[in-house]
Coordinates of C-alpha atoms in Angstrom, one line a residue:
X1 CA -26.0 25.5 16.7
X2 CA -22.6 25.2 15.7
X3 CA -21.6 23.2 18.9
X4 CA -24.7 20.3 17.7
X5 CA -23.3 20.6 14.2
X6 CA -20.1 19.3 15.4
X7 CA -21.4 16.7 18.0
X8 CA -23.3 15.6 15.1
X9 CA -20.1 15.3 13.1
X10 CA -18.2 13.4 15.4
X11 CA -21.1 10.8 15.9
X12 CA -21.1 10.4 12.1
X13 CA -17.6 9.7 12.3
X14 CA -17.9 7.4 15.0
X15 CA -20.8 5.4 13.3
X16 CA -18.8 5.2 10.2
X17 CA -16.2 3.7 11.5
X18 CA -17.8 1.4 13.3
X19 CA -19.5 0.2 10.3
X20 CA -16.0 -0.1 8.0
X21 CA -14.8 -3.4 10.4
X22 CA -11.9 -3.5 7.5
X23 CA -10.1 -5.8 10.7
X24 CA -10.9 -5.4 14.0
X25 CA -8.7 -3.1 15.2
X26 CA -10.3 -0.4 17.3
X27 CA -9.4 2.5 14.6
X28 CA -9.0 3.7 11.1
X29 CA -6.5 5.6 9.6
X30 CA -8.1 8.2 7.4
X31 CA -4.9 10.0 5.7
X32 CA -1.5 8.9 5.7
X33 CA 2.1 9.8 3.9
X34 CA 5.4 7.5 3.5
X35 CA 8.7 8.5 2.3
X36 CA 11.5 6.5 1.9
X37 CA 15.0 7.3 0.8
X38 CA 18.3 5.2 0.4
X39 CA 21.5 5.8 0.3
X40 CA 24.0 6.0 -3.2
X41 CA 23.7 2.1 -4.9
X42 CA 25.5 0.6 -7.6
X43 CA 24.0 -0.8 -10.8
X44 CA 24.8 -4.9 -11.4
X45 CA 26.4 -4.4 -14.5
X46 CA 28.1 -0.8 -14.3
X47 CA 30.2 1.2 -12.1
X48 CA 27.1 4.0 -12.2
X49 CA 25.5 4.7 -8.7
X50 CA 22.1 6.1 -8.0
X51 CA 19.3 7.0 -4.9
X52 CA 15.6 6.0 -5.0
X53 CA 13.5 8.1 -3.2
X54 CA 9.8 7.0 -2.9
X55 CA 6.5 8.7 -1.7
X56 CA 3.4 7.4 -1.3
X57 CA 0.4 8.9 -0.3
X58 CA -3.4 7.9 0.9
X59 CA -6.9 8.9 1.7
X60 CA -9.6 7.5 2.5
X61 CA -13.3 8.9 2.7
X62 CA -16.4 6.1 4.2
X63 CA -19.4 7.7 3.6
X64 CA -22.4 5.3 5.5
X65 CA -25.6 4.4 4.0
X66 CA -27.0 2.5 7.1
X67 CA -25.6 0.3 9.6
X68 CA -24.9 -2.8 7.6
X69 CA -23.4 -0.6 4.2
X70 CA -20.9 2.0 4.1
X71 CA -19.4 3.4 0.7
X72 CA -15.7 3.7 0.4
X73 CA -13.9 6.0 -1.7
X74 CA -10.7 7.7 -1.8
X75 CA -7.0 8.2 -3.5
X76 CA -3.8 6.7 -3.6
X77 CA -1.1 9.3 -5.0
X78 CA 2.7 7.5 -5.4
X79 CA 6.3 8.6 -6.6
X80 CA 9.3 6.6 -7.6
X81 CA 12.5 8.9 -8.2
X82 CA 15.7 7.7 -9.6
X83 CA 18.2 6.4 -12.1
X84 CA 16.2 3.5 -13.5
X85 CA 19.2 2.5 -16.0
X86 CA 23.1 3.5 -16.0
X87 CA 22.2 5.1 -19.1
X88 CA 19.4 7.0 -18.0
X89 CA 19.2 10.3 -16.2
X90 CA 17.1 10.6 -13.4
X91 CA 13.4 10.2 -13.6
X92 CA 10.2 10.0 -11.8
X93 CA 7.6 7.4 -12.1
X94 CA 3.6 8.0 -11.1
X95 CA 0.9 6.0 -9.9
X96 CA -3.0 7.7 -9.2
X97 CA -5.3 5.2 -7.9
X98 CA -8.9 5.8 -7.6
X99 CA -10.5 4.1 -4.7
X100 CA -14.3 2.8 -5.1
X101 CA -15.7 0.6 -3.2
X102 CA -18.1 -1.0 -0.4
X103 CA -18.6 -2.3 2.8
X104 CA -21.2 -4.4 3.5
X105 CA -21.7 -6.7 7.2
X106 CA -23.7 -10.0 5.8
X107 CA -24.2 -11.1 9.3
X108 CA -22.6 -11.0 12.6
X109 CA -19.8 -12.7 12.2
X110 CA -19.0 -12.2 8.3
X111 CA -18.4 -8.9 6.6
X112 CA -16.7 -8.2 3.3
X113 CA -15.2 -5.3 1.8
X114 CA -15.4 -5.1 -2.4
X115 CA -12.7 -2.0 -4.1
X116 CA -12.6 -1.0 -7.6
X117 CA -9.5 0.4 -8.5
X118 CA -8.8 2.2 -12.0
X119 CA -5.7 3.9 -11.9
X120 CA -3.1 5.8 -13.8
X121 CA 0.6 4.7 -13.9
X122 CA 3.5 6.4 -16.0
X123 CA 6.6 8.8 -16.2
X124 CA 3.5 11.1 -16.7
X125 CA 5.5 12.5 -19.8
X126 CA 2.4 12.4 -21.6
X127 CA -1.0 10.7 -21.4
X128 CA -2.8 8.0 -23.3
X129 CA -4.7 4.7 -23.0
X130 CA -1.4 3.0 -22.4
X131 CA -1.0 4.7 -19.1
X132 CA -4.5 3.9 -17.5
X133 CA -4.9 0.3 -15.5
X134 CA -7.9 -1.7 -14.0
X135 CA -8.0 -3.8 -10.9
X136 CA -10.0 -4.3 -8.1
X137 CA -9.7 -6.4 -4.8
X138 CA -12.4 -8.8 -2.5
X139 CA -12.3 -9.1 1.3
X140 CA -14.1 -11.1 3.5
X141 CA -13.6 -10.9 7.1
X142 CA -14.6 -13.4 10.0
X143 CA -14.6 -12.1 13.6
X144 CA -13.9 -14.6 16.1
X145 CA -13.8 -12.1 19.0
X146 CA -12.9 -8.3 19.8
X147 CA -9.3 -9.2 20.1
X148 CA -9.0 -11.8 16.7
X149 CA -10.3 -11.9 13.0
X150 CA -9.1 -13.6 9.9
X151 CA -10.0 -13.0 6.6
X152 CA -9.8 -14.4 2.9
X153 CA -10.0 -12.5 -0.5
X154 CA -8.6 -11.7 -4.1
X155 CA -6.8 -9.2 -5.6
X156 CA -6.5 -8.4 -9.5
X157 CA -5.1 -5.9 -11.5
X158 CA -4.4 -5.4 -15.5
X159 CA -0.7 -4.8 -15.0
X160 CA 1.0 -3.5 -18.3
X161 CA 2.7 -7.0 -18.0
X162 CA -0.3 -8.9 -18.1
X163 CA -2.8 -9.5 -15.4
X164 CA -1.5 -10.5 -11.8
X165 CA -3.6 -12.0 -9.5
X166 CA -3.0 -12.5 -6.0
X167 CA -5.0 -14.5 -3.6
X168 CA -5.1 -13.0 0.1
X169 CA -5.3 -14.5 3.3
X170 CA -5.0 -12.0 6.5
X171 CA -5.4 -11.5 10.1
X172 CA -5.3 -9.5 13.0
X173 CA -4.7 -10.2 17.0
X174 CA -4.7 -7.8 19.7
X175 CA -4.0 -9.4 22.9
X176 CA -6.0 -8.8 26.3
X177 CA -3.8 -5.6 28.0
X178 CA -3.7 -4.1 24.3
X179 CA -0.2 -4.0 24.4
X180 CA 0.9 -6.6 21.6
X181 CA -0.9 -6.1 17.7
X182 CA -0.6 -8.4 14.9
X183 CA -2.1 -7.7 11.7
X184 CA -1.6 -8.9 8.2
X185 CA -2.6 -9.2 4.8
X186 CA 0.0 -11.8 3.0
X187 CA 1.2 -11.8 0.5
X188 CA 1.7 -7.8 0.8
X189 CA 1.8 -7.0 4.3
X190 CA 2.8 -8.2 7.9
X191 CA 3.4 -6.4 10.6
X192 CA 3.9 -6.9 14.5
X193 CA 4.3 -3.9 17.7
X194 CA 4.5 -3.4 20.9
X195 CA 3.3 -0.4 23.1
X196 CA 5.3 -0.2 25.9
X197 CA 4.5 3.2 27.1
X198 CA 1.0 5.6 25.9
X199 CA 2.8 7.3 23.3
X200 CA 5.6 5.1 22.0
X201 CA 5.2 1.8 19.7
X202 CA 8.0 -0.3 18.4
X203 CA 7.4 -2.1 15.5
X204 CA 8.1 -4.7 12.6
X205 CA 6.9 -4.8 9.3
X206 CA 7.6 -6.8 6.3
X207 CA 5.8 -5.1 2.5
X208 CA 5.4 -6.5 -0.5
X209 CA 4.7 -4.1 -3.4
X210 CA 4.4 -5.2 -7.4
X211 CA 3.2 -1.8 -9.8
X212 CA 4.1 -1.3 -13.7
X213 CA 4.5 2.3 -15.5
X214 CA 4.2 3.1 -19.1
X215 CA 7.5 5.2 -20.0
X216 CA 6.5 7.5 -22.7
X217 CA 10.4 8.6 -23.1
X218 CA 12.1 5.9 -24.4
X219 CA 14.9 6.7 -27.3
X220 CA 13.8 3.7 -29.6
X221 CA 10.8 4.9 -31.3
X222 CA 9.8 1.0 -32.0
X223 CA 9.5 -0.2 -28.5
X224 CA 6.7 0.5 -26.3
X225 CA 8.5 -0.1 -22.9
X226 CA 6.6 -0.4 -19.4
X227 CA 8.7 -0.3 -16.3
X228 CA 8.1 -3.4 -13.9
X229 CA 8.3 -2.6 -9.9
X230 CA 9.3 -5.6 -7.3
X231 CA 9.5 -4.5 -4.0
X232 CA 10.4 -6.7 -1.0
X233 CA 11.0 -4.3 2.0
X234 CA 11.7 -5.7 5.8
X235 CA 12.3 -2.5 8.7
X236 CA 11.8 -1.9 12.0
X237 CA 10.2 1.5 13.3
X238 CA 8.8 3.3 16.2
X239 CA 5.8 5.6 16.3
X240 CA 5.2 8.4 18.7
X241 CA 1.7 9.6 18.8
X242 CA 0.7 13.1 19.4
X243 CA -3.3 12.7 20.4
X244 CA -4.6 11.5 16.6
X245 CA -1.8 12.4 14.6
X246 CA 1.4 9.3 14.6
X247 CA 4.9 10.2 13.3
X248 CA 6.7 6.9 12.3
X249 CA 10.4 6.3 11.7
X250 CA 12.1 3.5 10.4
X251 CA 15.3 1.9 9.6
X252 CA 15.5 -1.2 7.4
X253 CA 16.8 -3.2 4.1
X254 CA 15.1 -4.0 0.2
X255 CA 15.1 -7.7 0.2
X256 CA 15.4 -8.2 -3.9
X257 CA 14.2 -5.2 -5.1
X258 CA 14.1 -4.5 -8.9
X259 CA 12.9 -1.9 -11.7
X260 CA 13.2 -3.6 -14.7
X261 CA 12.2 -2.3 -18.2
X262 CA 10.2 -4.9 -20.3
X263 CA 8.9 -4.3 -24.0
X264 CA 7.1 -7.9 -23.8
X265 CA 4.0 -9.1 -21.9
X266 CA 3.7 -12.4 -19.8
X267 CA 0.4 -14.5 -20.4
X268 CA -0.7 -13.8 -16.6
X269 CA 1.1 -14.1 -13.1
X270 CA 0.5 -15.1 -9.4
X271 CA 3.4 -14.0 -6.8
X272 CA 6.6 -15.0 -7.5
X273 CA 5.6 -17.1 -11.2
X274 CA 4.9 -15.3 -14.3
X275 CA 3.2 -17.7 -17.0
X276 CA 4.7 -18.0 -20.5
X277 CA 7.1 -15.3 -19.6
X278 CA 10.0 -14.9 -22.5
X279 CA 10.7 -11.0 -21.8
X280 CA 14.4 -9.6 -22.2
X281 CA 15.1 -6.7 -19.5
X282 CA 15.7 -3.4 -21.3
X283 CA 18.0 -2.2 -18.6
X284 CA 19.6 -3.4 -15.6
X285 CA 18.7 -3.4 -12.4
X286 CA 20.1 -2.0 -9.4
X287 CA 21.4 -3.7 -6.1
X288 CA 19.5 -3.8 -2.8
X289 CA 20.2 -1.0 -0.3
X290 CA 19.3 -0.2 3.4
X291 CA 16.9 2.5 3.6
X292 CA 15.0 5.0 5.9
X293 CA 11.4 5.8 6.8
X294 CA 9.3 8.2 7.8
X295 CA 5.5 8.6 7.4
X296 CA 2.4 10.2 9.5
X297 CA -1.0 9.2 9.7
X298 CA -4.1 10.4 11.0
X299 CA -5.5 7.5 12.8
X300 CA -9.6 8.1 14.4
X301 CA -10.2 5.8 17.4
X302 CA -13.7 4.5 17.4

């Protein structure tokens, strides 16, 4: 009995993931965890020096209604932890992200993949509307062949600056002896590797991440700051894989990276152009660093 309960597992698992097709790539990662650290860094406008340290977190949980939908739900848990101003002690800065969503395949060649995605972004010193955020993001993928997709979508979210939306364009390539994979998802991601021996990858990557927190700490009772997060990261890594579970690390560079306090909202914003923006930074910001990676991830083959 037990040995059918768990064949019967598996076979779910398998079925789910074949319906997901997020790319297609011949596996899903269903947890993973990321920490970064960098070294000592100077301020631009002080002789103070600080270290970011950042985690990041992720699950994800499909759960299939039938062979053309499959629910998608799960949680994104990240931590920023440093000096954010030469005047500032060290702090920590929170984001909780629910994941809702679903994946539907229209057709055979067309699927697309729909997320809500409240979350809740702050020093975490205490809680109110202010802290909570809504967004949510539109994929739609076309599959050319087993080894090459595209796809095209929209992402939006109610930062505390103002909304930002961000049109998507992706893709993935795998190439016929499985050795070389491309995948990306610009503006946020891009990322290339190579597999030269069964448990060793070398890899590139190139991330883009833009978040907003509420501080809740702030000494001037008449401001109601929100820290602003721009996050341009290029490294290259390798990955040894021990059956499912993949231990990454990585060695790279911020490429003009900046927390920068802000009491003022913008009208809206699109990568790299914020409309009607007339904010004055709170704090300054500090210089780019070299930094180092390592994360895990539990990655199913189907």
């Amino acid at each position: 009995m037990i040995h059918q309960r768990l064949r019967k597992h598996i076979l779910s698992i398998l079925f789910l993931c074949m319906a997901i097709e997020i790319h297609a790539q011949n596996y899903i990662d269903l947890f993973s965890v990321e920490y970064a650290g960098t070294p000592e860094v100077g301020f631009d406008s002080s002789d103070h020096t600080t270290s970011l340290k950042t985690l990041q977190t992720d699950l994800l949980i499909p759960l299939v209604v039938n062979a053309k939908t499959t629910v998608l739900t799960g949680l994104t848990y990240e931590m920023n932890s440093a000096s954010f101003d030469s005047n500032r002690k060290k702090e920590q800065l929170h984001g909780l992200t629910l994941k809702l969503g679903l994946h539907l395949k229209h057709d055979s060649i067309w699927s697309g993949t729909y997320f809500l995605l409240p979350k809740l972004a702050s020093d975490m010193q205490s809680i109110s509307n202010l802290d909570f955020q809504i967004g949510g993001a539109v994929l739609m993928k076309n599959t050319r062949s087993d080894h090459f997709n595209y796809s095209l979508g929209v992402y939006a979210n109610h930062e505390l600056f103002g909304w930002f939306v961000v049109p998507m364009i992706g893709f993935y390539y795998l190439n016929p002896t499985e050795k070389i994979e491309i995948k990306a998802t610009l503006p946020f991601m891009f990322d290339v590797n190579f597999n030269p021996w069964n448990r060793v990858k070398l890899g590139f990557n190139y991330k883009v991440q833009v978040r907003s927190y509420q501080i809740n700490t702030h000494t001037n009772p008449k401001l109601n700051p929100y820290m602003a997060k721009q996050s341009n990261e290029i490294y290259s890594y390798l990955v040894y894989k021990i059956n499912r579970i993949h231990l990454q690390f990585g060695v790279g560079h911020s490429l003009g990276r900046s927390y920068l306090m802000y009491n003022e909202k913008v009208q809206w914003a699109i990568p790299l152009v914020y409309f009607d923006d007339a904010r004055t930074s709170l704090n300054s910001s500090f210089q780019d660093s070299w930094l180092i990676k390592f994360s895990s991830f539990y990655r199913f083959r189907i």
